[in-house]
Short mmCIF file of C-alpha atoms and ligand atoms in Angstrom, two decimals:
data_model
loop_
_atom_site.label_atom_id
_atom_site.label_comp_id
_atom_site.label_asym_id
_atom_site.label_seq_id
_atom_site.Cartn_x
_atom_site.Cartn_y
_atom_site.Cartn_z
CA MET A 1 -0.04 -0.01 -0.05
CA PRO A 2 1.46 3.48 -0.94
CA GLU A 3 2.43 5.62 1.98
CA LEU A 4 -0.09 7.96 3.37
CA ASN A 5 0.45 11.73 2.97
CA PHE A 6 -0.06 12.42 6.73
CA ASP A 7 -0.76 10.71 9.98
CA ALA A 8 -3.58 13.23 10.67
CA LEU A 9 -5.21 15.55 8.30
CA ILE A 10 -7.16 18.55 9.74
CA VAL A 11 -9.73 20.21 7.31
CA GLY A 12 -10.04 23.89 8.09
CA CYS A 13 -7.69 26.17 9.86
CA GLY A 14 -10.20 28.37 11.85
CA PRO A 15 -9.96 28.34 15.83
CA ALA A 16 -11.00 24.62 15.86
CA GLY A 17 -8.50 23.36 13.24
CA ALA A 18 -5.68 25.64 14.44
CA SER A 19 -6.12 24.61 18.06
CA ALA A 20 -6.15 20.88 16.94
CA ALA A 21 -2.84 21.35 14.92
CA ILE A 22 -1.09 23.30 17.78
CA ALA A 23 -2.12 20.68 20.38
CA LEU A 24 -1.36 17.58 18.21
CA ALA A 25 2.09 19.03 17.19
CA GLN A 26 3.10 18.92 20.88
CA LYS A 27 2.05 15.31 21.31
CA GLY A 28 4.63 13.52 19.25
CA ALA A 29 6.43 13.25 15.85
CA PHE A 30 3.20 12.99 13.92
CA ARG A 31 3.03 14.21 10.38
CA ILE A 32 0.16 16.68 10.30
CA GLY A 33 -1.44 18.23 7.30
CA VAL A 34 -3.92 21.14 7.77
CA LEU A 35 -5.88 22.34 4.67
CA ASP A 36 -7.93 25.39 4.16
CA LYS A 37 -9.80 26.67 1.06
CA ALA A 38 -8.65 30.37 2.08
CA LYS A 39 -5.34 32.17 2.12
CA PHE A 40 -4.69 33.86 5.38
CA PRO A 41 -5.38 36.43 6.39
CA ARG A 42 -9.08 35.80 5.61
CA ASP A 43 -12.33 37.20 6.90
CA LYS A 44 -14.94 35.13 8.90
CA ILE A 45 -18.34 36.54 9.49
CA CYS A 46 -18.45 36.77 13.34
CA GLY A 47 -19.03 39.17 16.19
CA ASP A 48 -15.30 39.11 16.87
CA ALA A 49 -15.81 38.81 20.70
CA LEU A 50 -13.20 36.58 22.36
CA SER A 51 -14.45 35.47 25.81
CA GLY A 52 -12.46 34.32 28.80
CA ASN A 53 -12.85 30.87 27.38
CA VAL A 54 -10.62 31.82 24.42
CA VAL A 55 -8.06 33.21 26.78
CA SER A 56 -7.97 30.22 28.95
CA THR A 57 -7.67 28.02 26.06
CA LEU A 58 -4.76 29.81 24.56
CA LYS A 59 -2.94 29.40 27.98
CA ALA A 60 -3.75 25.78 28.06
CA LEU A 61 -2.59 25.22 24.51
CA SER A 62 0.74 26.73 25.36
CA PRO A 63 1.95 29.44 27.82
CA ALA A 64 4.41 30.70 25.00
CA LEU A 65 1.39 31.14 22.70
CA TYR A 66 -0.60 33.11 25.20
CA GLU A 67 2.44 35.39 25.67
CA ARG A 68 2.42 35.99 22.00
CA PHE A 69 -1.26 36.74 22.19
CA GLN A 70 -0.62 39.27 24.88
CA ALA A 71 1.70 41.04 22.65
CA PHE A 72 -0.56 40.82 19.62
CA PRO A 73 -1.58 44.27 18.90
CA GLU A 74 -4.90 43.80 16.83
CA LYS A 75 -7.32 43.47 19.89
CA LEU A 76 -9.19 45.51 22.30
CA GLY A 77 -9.63 44.45 26.05
CA SER A 78 -13.19 44.29 27.13
CA TYR A 79 -14.33 44.43 30.70
CA GLY A 80 -18.04 43.69 30.63
CA ILE A 81 -21.41 43.35 28.97
CA ARG A 82 -24.35 45.83 28.69
CA PHE A 83 -27.58 43.86 28.41
CA VAL A 84 -30.44 45.87 27.04
CA ALA A 85 -33.81 44.40 27.89
CA PRO A 86 -36.74 44.34 25.51
CA ASN A 87 -38.23 47.30 27.43
CA GLY A 88 -35.15 49.31 26.60
CA LYS A 89 -33.69 49.29 30.23
CA HIS A 90 -30.09 48.29 30.50
CA LEU A 91 -27.91 46.59 32.93
CA ASP A 92 -24.15 46.83 32.92
CA VAL A 93 -22.42 43.69 34.01
CA PRO A 94 -18.69 43.96 34.57
CA PHE A 95 -16.99 40.52 33.93
CA LYS A 96 -16.05 39.43 37.36
CA SER A 97 -13.30 37.00 37.26
CA PRO A 98 -10.54 36.16 39.75
CA ARG A 99 -8.27 35.99 36.59
CA ALA A 100 -8.95 39.55 35.60
CA THR A 101 -6.55 42.45 36.14
CA VAL A 102 -6.30 45.71 34.50
CA ALA A 103 -3.22 44.41 32.70
CA GLU A 104 -5.14 41.34 31.64
CA PRO A 105 -8.74 42.09 30.61
CA PRO A 106 -11.14 39.18 30.90
CA GLY A 107 -12.17 39.20 27.38
CA PHE A 108 -11.25 40.90 23.99
CA ILE A 109 -12.56 41.83 20.70
CA SER A 110 -10.45 41.22 17.69
CA ARG A 111 -11.52 40.99 13.98
CA ARG A 112 -11.41 37.46 12.93
CA MET A 113 -9.35 38.51 9.83
CA ASP A 114 -6.53 39.40 12.57
CA PHE A 115 -7.21 36.77 15.26
CA ASP A 116 -7.44 33.72 12.85
CA ASN A 117 -4.34 35.00 11.10
CA PHE A 118 -2.61 35.08 14.44
CA LEU A 119 -3.52 31.28 14.90
CA ALA A 120 -2.75 30.43 11.35
CA SER A 121 0.72 31.89 11.62
CA GLU A 122 1.38 29.91 14.69
CA VAL A 123 0.34 26.74 12.77
CA LYS A 124 2.79 27.71 9.98
CA SER A 125 5.52 28.01 12.43
CA LEU A 126 5.27 24.38 13.66
CA PRO A 127 7.85 22.02 12.20
CA ASN A 128 5.82 18.97 11.85
CA VAL A 129 2.84 20.57 10.46
CA SER A 130 2.05 21.57 6.64
CA LEU A 131 -0.63 24.21 6.25
CA LEU A 132 -1.95 23.93 2.69
CA GLU A 133 -3.85 27.19 1.83
CA GLU A 134 -6.11 27.73 -0.98
CA THR A 135 -6.84 23.99 -0.92
CA LEU A 136 -10.65 23.19 -1.08
CA ALA A 137 -11.77 19.81 0.37
CA GLU A 138 -14.37 18.74 -2.25
CA SER A 139 -15.21 15.22 -0.82
CA VAL A 140 -14.15 12.80 1.82
CA GLN A 141 -13.96 9.14 1.79
CA ILE A 142 -13.31 6.76 4.68
CA GLY A 143 -11.61 3.64 3.54
CA GLN A 144 -10.40 0.44 5.36
CA GLU A 145 -6.81 1.62 5.75
CA SER A 146 -7.13 5.47 5.47
CA VAL A 147 -9.13 8.62 4.84
CA ALA A 148 -8.89 10.21 1.43
CA VAL A 149 -9.82 13.86 0.98
CA LYS A 150 -10.28 14.93 -2.72
CA THR A 151 -9.20 18.55 -3.11
CA ASN A 152 -8.81 21.11 -5.99
CA ARG A 153 -5.08 20.28 -5.79
CA GLY A 154 -5.45 16.40 -5.87
CA THR A 155 -6.17 13.71 -3.30
CA LEU A 156 -4.55 13.73 0.17
CA THR A 157 -4.52 10.73 2.41
CA ALA A 158 -4.10 10.22 6.24
CA ALA A 159 -4.83 7.59 8.92
CA LEU A 160 -7.18 9.96 10.73
CA LEU A 161 -9.18 13.11 9.95
CA ILE A 162 -10.34 16.06 12.13
CA GLY A 163 -13.23 17.88 10.44
CA ALA A 164 -12.90 21.58 11.48
CA ASP A 165 -14.31 23.25 8.36
CA GLY A 166 -17.10 25.29 10.11
CA ALA A 167 -20.84 25.55 9.75
CA ASN A 168 -22.23 23.08 7.13
CA GLY A 169 -18.71 22.17 5.98
CA VAL A 170 -17.97 19.29 3.74
CA THR A 171 -16.73 17.04 6.54
CA THR A 172 -20.15 17.42 8.53
CA ARG A 173 -22.17 16.99 5.36
CA THR A 174 -20.36 13.78 4.40
CA LEU A 175 -19.60 12.13 7.82
CA ALA A 176 -22.00 13.41 10.35
CA THR A 177 -25.14 11.60 11.29
CA PHE A 178 -26.81 14.85 12.20
CA LYS A 179 -28.39 17.50 10.00
CA PRO A 180 -28.95 21.11 10.63
CA GLU A 181 -32.31 21.78 12.48
CA ASP A 182 -34.09 25.24 12.66
CA ALA A 183 -34.50 24.84 16.43
CA HIS A 184 -30.72 24.33 16.86
CA PHE A 185 -29.34 26.76 14.28
CA CYS A 186 -29.10 30.55 14.19
CA ALA A 187 -28.85 32.95 11.28
CA GLY A 188 -26.39 35.85 11.84
CA LEU A 189 -25.60 39.12 9.97
CA ARG A 190 -22.51 41.27 10.59
CA ALA A 191 -21.42 44.66 9.37
CA TYR A 192 -18.50 46.84 10.28
CA TYR A 193 -19.08 50.60 11.06
CA LYS A 194 -16.75 53.41 11.80
CA GLY A 195 -17.95 56.30 14.01
CA VAL A 196 -20.75 54.76 16.10
CA SER A 197 -21.28 57.17 19.04
CA GLY A 198 -22.19 56.34 22.63
CA MET A 199 -19.75 53.38 22.98
CA ARG A 200 -19.47 52.13 26.53
CA GLU A 201 -16.47 52.78 28.72
CA GLN A 202 -14.03 50.00 29.27
CA ASN A 203 -15.01 48.57 25.94
CA PHE A 204 -18.15 46.86 27.23
CA ILE A 205 -19.83 44.78 24.61
CA GLU A 206 -23.64 45.50 24.09
CA LEU A 207 -26.41 42.89 23.62
CA HIS A 208 -29.76 44.36 22.73
CA PHE A 209 -32.49 41.89 23.25
CA LEU A 210 -35.03 43.45 21.06
CA ARG A 211 -38.60 41.91 21.25
CA GLU A 212 -38.65 40.83 17.59
CA LEU A 213 -35.27 39.02 17.75
CA LEU A 214 -35.83 36.99 20.86
CA PRO A 215 -34.28 34.74 22.00
CA GLY A 216 -31.71 36.26 19.70
CA TYR A 217 -30.27 39.80 19.97
CA PHE A 218 -28.80 42.88 18.17
CA TRP A 219 -25.20 43.60 19.11
CA ILE A 220 -22.70 46.52 19.06
CA PHE A 221 -19.10 45.56 19.83
CA PRO A 222 -16.25 48.05 19.95
CA LEU A 223 -13.13 47.29 17.89
CA PRO A 224 -9.80 49.07 17.60
CA ASN A 225 -9.37 52.40 15.88
CA GLY A 226 -12.90 53.64 16.19
CA TYR A 227 -14.53 50.70 14.35
CA ALA A 228 -17.48 48.63 15.73
CA ASN A 229 -18.81 45.13 14.86
CA VAL A 230 -22.60 45.39 14.52
CA GLY A 231 -24.96 42.63 13.77
CA LEU A 232 -27.88 40.39 14.85
CA GLY A 233 -28.53 36.71 15.40
CA VAL A 234 -31.87 35.05 15.32
CA LEU A 235 -32.93 31.36 15.74
CA SER A 236 -33.70 30.00 12.27
CA ARG A 237 -37.06 28.76 13.63
CA VAL A 238 -37.97 32.29 14.53
CA VAL A 239 -36.72 33.65 11.11
CA LYS A 240 -39.12 31.05 9.36
CA LYS A 241 -42.01 31.49 11.80
CA LYS A 242 -41.95 35.33 11.44
CA ARG A 243 -40.81 35.29 7.78
CA LEU A 244 -38.17 37.80 8.78
CA ASP A 245 -35.90 39.54 6.24
CA LEU A 246 -32.82 39.89 8.36
CA LYS A 247 -31.04 42.38 6.15
CA LYS A 248 -34.11 44.77 6.16
CA LEU A 249 -34.54 44.22 9.75
CA LEU A 250 -30.98 45.12 10.55
CA ALA A 251 -31.28 48.33 8.40
CA ARG A 252 -34.51 49.25 10.11
CA ILE A 253 -33.11 48.90 13.59
CA ILE A 254 -30.13 51.06 12.63
CA GLU A 255 -32.28 53.68 10.88
CA THR A 256 -35.32 53.82 13.33
CA HIS A 257 -34.83 52.47 16.74
CA PRO A 258 -35.26 55.33 19.01
CA ASP A 259 -32.14 54.42 21.25
CA ILE A 260 -29.96 52.97 18.48
CA ALA A 261 -30.57 55.13 15.49
CA PRO A 262 -29.18 58.41 16.97
CA ARG A 263 -25.95 56.57 17.57
CA PHE A 264 -25.50 55.74 13.85
CA LYS A 265 -26.13 59.37 12.71
CA ARG A 266 -22.53 59.97 11.81
CA ALA A 267 -21.42 56.35 11.33
CA THR A 268 -20.41 54.84 7.93
CA MET A 269 -20.66 51.16 7.15
CA VAL A 270 -17.49 49.48 5.64
CA ASN A 271 -17.78 46.58 3.34
CA GLY A 272 -21.47 45.80 3.52
CA VAL A 273 -23.64 43.47 5.45
CA LYS A 274 -22.64 39.75 5.32
CA GLY A 275 -24.43 36.68 6.77
CA TYR A 276 -23.40 33.28 8.09
CA GLY A 277 -25.02 30.36 10.09
CA LEU A 278 -24.34 29.46 13.79
CA PRO A 279 -24.80 25.73 14.63
CA LEU A 280 -25.86 25.62 18.13
CA GLY A 281 -24.83 23.02 20.67
CA SER A 282 -28.19 22.84 22.20
CA LYS A 283 -28.52 19.04 21.36
CA ARG A 284 -26.12 16.19 22.01
CA ARG A 285 -24.88 14.73 18.74
CA ALA A 286 -22.50 11.94 17.58
CA LEU A 287 -19.30 13.80 16.96
CA SER A 288 -16.98 10.96 15.80
CA GLY A 289 -16.99 7.88 13.77
CA GLU A 290 -14.53 5.42 12.08
CA ARG A 291 -11.30 7.40 11.42
CA PHE A 292 -12.82 10.81 11.94
CA MET A 293 -13.73 13.45 14.63
CA LEU A 294 -15.54 16.79 14.09
CA ALA A 295 -14.60 19.92 16.05
CA GLY A 296 -16.01 23.49 16.51
CA ASP A 297 -18.82 24.58 14.23
CA ALA A 298 -18.47 21.26 12.19
CA ALA A 299 -19.58 19.64 15.48
CA SER A 300 -22.30 22.27 16.31
CA LEU A 301 -20.76 23.51 19.55
CA ILE A 302 -21.87 27.16 19.63
CA ASP A 303 -23.33 28.43 23.02
CA PRO A 304 -27.11 28.67 22.33
CA PHE A 305 -27.71 31.70 24.69
CA SER A 306 -24.60 33.84 23.86
CA GLY A 307 -23.81 32.72 20.34
CA GLU A 308 -20.19 32.39 21.38
CA GLY A 309 -18.40 29.61 19.49
CA ILE A 310 -14.77 30.46 19.33
CA GLY A 311 -13.90 29.23 22.76
CA ASN A 312 -15.72 25.94 22.33
CA ALA A 313 -14.14 25.48 18.85
CA MET A 314 -10.75 25.85 20.34
CA LYS A 315 -11.40 23.56 23.32
CA SER A 316 -12.94 20.88 21.05
CA GLY A 317 -9.95 21.23 18.72
CA LYS A 318 -7.56 20.56 21.60
CA LEU A 319 -9.58 17.46 22.84
CA ALA A 320 -9.64 16.16 19.22
CA ALA A 321 -5.85 16.30 19.24
CA GLU A 322 -5.51 14.57 22.57
CA VAL A 323 -7.65 11.63 21.27
CA ALA A 324 -5.85 11.68 17.97
CA ALA A 325 -2.53 11.25 19.63
CA GLU A 326 -3.87 8.24 21.60
CA SER A 327 -5.47 6.91 18.33
CA LEU A 328 -2.29 7.25 16.34
CA ALA A 329 -0.04 5.82 19.13
CA GLN A 330 -2.21 2.71 19.44
CA ARG A 331 -2.94 2.47 15.70
CA GLU A 332 -6.70 2.36 16.69
CA PHE A 333 -9.13 4.18 14.51
CA SER A 334 -12.52 2.43 15.26
CA ARG A 335 -15.65 4.23 15.89
CA GLU A 336 -15.69 2.63 19.41
CA PHE A 337 -12.21 3.87 20.18
CA LEU A 338 -12.99 7.54 18.99
CA LYS A 339 -16.11 7.69 20.94
CA ARG A 340 -14.12 8.80 23.88
CA TYR A 341 -13.85 12.13 22.06
CA ASP A 342 -17.62 12.64 22.26
CA GLU A 343 -17.52 11.74 25.96
CA ARG A 344 -14.71 14.24 26.66
CA VAL A 345 -16.36 17.05 24.66
CA TYR A 346 -19.70 16.75 26.48
CA GLN A 347 -17.90 16.11 29.70
CA LYS A 348 -16.15 19.51 29.33
CA LEU A 349 -18.80 21.53 27.55
CA GLY A 350 -22.08 19.76 28.13
CA SER A 351 -23.27 21.31 31.45
CA GLU A 352 -22.64 24.79 30.11
CA LEU A 353 -24.40 24.04 26.83
CA TRP A 354 -27.44 22.57 28.42
CA LEU A 355 -27.53 25.50 30.84
CA SER A 356 -27.33 28.15 28.12
CA HIS A 357 -30.19 26.23 26.32
CA THR A 358 -32.34 26.68 29.35
CA LEU A 359 -31.38 30.39 29.44
CA GLN A 360 -32.06 30.65 25.65
CA ARG A 361 -35.56 29.43 26.23
CA LEU A 362 -36.20 31.78 29.18
CA ALA A 363 -34.98 34.73 27.00
CA ASN A 364 -38.11 33.94 24.91
CA PHE A 365 -40.20 35.60 27.52
CA PRO A 366 -39.86 39.46 27.39
CA ALA A 367 -41.62 40.04 30.59
CA LEU A 368 -39.26 37.73 32.56
CA PHE A 369 -36.16 39.51 30.93
CA ASN A 370 -37.54 43.03 31.85
CA PHE A 371 -38.31 41.90 35.21
CA VAL A 372 -34.73 40.50 36.00
CA VAL A 373 -33.05 43.55 34.49
CA ASN A 374 -35.36 45.94 36.40
CA ARG A 375 -34.76 44.12 39.71
CA ALA A 376 -30.90 43.95 38.97
CA ARG A 377 -30.65 47.69 38.30
CA ASN A 378 -32.02 48.24 41.76
CA SER A 379 -30.05 45.52 43.69
CA PRO A 380 -26.29 45.68 43.90
CA THR A 381 -26.30 42.06 45.21
CA LEU A 382 -28.29 40.67 42.27
CA SER A 383 -26.18 42.73 39.83
CA GLU A 384 -23.02 41.38 41.44
CA THR A 385 -24.40 37.83 41.27
CA ILE A 386 -25.00 38.19 37.51
CA SER A 387 -21.48 39.60 37.09
CA CYS A 388 -20.04 36.52 38.58
CA MET A 389 -22.14 34.17 36.54
CA PHE A 390 -19.88 34.59 33.55
CA ASP A 391 -17.18 32.85 35.48
CA ASP A 392 -19.10 30.62 37.83
CA LEU A 393 -21.24 27.91 36.30
CA GLU A 394 -22.95 27.21 39.61
CA LEU A 395 -24.11 30.65 39.89
CA ARG A 396 -25.41 30.51 36.35
CA ARG A 397 -27.16 27.27 37.13
CA GLU A 398 -29.09 29.35 39.74
CA LEU A 399 -30.29 31.68 37.02
CA SER A 400 -31.89 28.73 35.19
CA LYS A 401 -33.96 27.54 38.16
CA PRO A 402 -37.57 28.60 38.62
CA SER A 403 -36.89 29.16 42.38
CA PHE A 404 -34.40 32.02 41.38
CA TYR A 405 -37.31 33.91 39.88
CA VAL A 406 -39.65 33.15 42.75
CA LYS A 407 -37.13 34.52 45.15
CA LEU A 408 -36.66 37.70 42.99
CA LEU A 409 -40.47 38.09 42.83
CA LEU A 410 -40.66 37.90 46.74
CA GLY A 411 -37.79 40.51 46.82
CA ARG A 412 -35.34 38.17 48.50
C1 LIG B 1 -22.75 36.45 12.59
C2 LIG B 1 -21.91 35.58 13.59
C3 LIG B 1 -21.48 36.16 14.85
C4 LIG B 1 -20.62 35.41 15.79
N1 LIG B 1 -20.21 36.08 16.83
C5 LIG B 1 -19.34 35.35 17.56
C6 LIG B 1 -18.57 36.01 18.67
O1 LIG B 1 -18.69 37.29 18.79
N2 LIG B 1 -17.78 35.34 19.49
C7 LIG B 1 -17.68 33.96 19.39
O2 LIG B 1 -17.09 33.34 20.21
N3 LIG B 1 -18.32 33.36 18.35
C8 LIG B 1 -19.05 34.07 17.47
N4 LIG B 1 -19.66 33.43 16.36
C9 LIG B 1 -19.41 31.95 16.22
C10 LIG B 1 -17.96 31.74 15.62
O3 LIG B 1 -17.78 32.58 14.56
C11 LIG B 1 -17.75 30.24 15.35
O4 LIG B 1 -18.29 29.44 16.39
C12 LIG B 1 -16.29 29.89 15.15
O5 LIG B 1 -15.77 30.54 13.82
C13 LIG B 1 -16.10 28.35 14.93
O6 LIG B 1 -14.72 28.06 14.50
P1 LIG B 1 -14.38 26.83 13.61
O7 LIG B 1 -12.87 26.85 13.66
O8 LIG B 1 -15.14 25.81 14.00
O9 LIG B 1 -14.88 27.27 12.19
P2 LIG B 1 -14.68 28.45 11.33
O10 LIG B 1 -14.06 29.59 12.00
O11 LIG B 1 -15.77 28.64 10.35
O12 LIG B 1 -13.34 28.05 10.31
C14 LIG B 1 -13.45 27.02 9.35
C15 LIG B 1 -12.33 27.06 8.40
O13 LIG B 1 -12.43 25.95 7.53
C16 LIG B 1 -12.24 26.40 6.21
N5 LIG B 1 -13.09 25.64 5.28
C17 LIG B 1 -14.41 25.63 5.15
N6 LIG B 1 -14.82 24.66 4.09
C18 LIG B 1 -13.53 24.26 3.70
C19 LIG B 1 -13.42 23.23 2.65
N7 LIG B 1 -14.35 22.61 1.99
N8 LIG B 1 -12.02 22.98 2.42
C20 LIG B 1 -10.98 23.59 3.11
N9 LIG B 1 -11.23 24.47 4.02
C21 LIG B 1 -12.60 24.83 4.34
C22 LIG B 1 -12.65 27.83 6.22
O14 LIG B 1 -11.92 28.75 5.24
C23 LIG B 1 -12.24 28.32 7.65
O15 LIG B 1 -10.99 28.85 7.72
C24 LIG B 1 -20.39 34.10 15.55
C25 LIG B 1 -20.91 33.50 14.28
C26 LIG B 1 -21.62 34.26 13.30
C27 LIG B 1 -22.11 33.56 12.15
#
């Protein structure tokens, strides 16, 4: 049998694929191929918000990588979130984290053009990894002895494949047993603006839970050099049910919403409005099979409440690399063996995903949303509790319990 091109082939070099490559390269002398249809730097439609999850995963991948990220200039530190309830009242929630210092903000905003290029440059610098850019995976075939990926530049073979080619990519379409479902998929739009006024101090990101978008939201995230990332995300089921034209809706909000429109009076849009899908992790799925694992959006792991997917993409990429190293060391590529990847992903991310799904369902009720925000505005203790929830899963779990709202109602 001819020699395989690689031990492991990773399709896609976004946050999931890049993290998988970086982690696997540290695990042994494996020959790793990463292919991406794009040439970096490349754009990715996104809100560009990098949560504390991203920061902690960079550290876990490699302290040296994290140090380089600290020195990476194309990012803005962010210290909190402004939630705007459907009734227009807002609640400012600083990210409270034991990790946070003024020198090290808890979160960041960085254009994906820049952040993904930072990760791809890291991949390019690894001695046992070949990053093949402008290489489009057209089809994938799992054979007895190998995986073959047909690309625009010929066929590549490997013992094992990590599918990290994003929402509705070719690896998910070919290998996954699940399909996109409207109740677990979100449609998103993004536009860059220069000159939006009224941006919050400390680069707070803003989530506006407008009634017509629930449980989704409209966002304004600050970016370096006076730019802002502006967009909206709506559950596909809601888009269909309400027959929403998202581009028209975005334009209408920016032109006519009484609190939002004045802030865009002197703003100019740069490069138009672009859309992309968000596969949500609100349902458990099979993420692996004979000779393959899916990571990031290819595995549908986006947080269903916040729409945050970069951190989970990186975490799942790292877990896929750990299982890939075990699989390659033992020459074991069976479906049964690789199931440990699914177990580890859901062990690490499952509780948070299920909890966020509950919060997403609660966000469907504008009256409940308004009520919590009103109460928190007048209660430093409640506001403090919500601040800590971003870092404390137990506290967030409280927010998903009916007893939490009963106590609030009783003023406790
Ligand atoms: C509108 C919108 C706003 C969002 N906002 C946020 C946010 O603010 N914060 C956050 O954390 N998450 C956000 N997300 C989610 C986030 O963008 C994704 O979860 C994240 O990009 C997933 O990373 P990934 O590596 O799995 O996939 P991707 O980032 O999509 O990377 C996939 C890579 O695969 C390559 N590829 C695709 N097909 C092929 C092919 N056939 N052959 C070769 N290469 C291929 C692509 O070029 C790409 O480089 C948002 C998503 C959307 C749509």
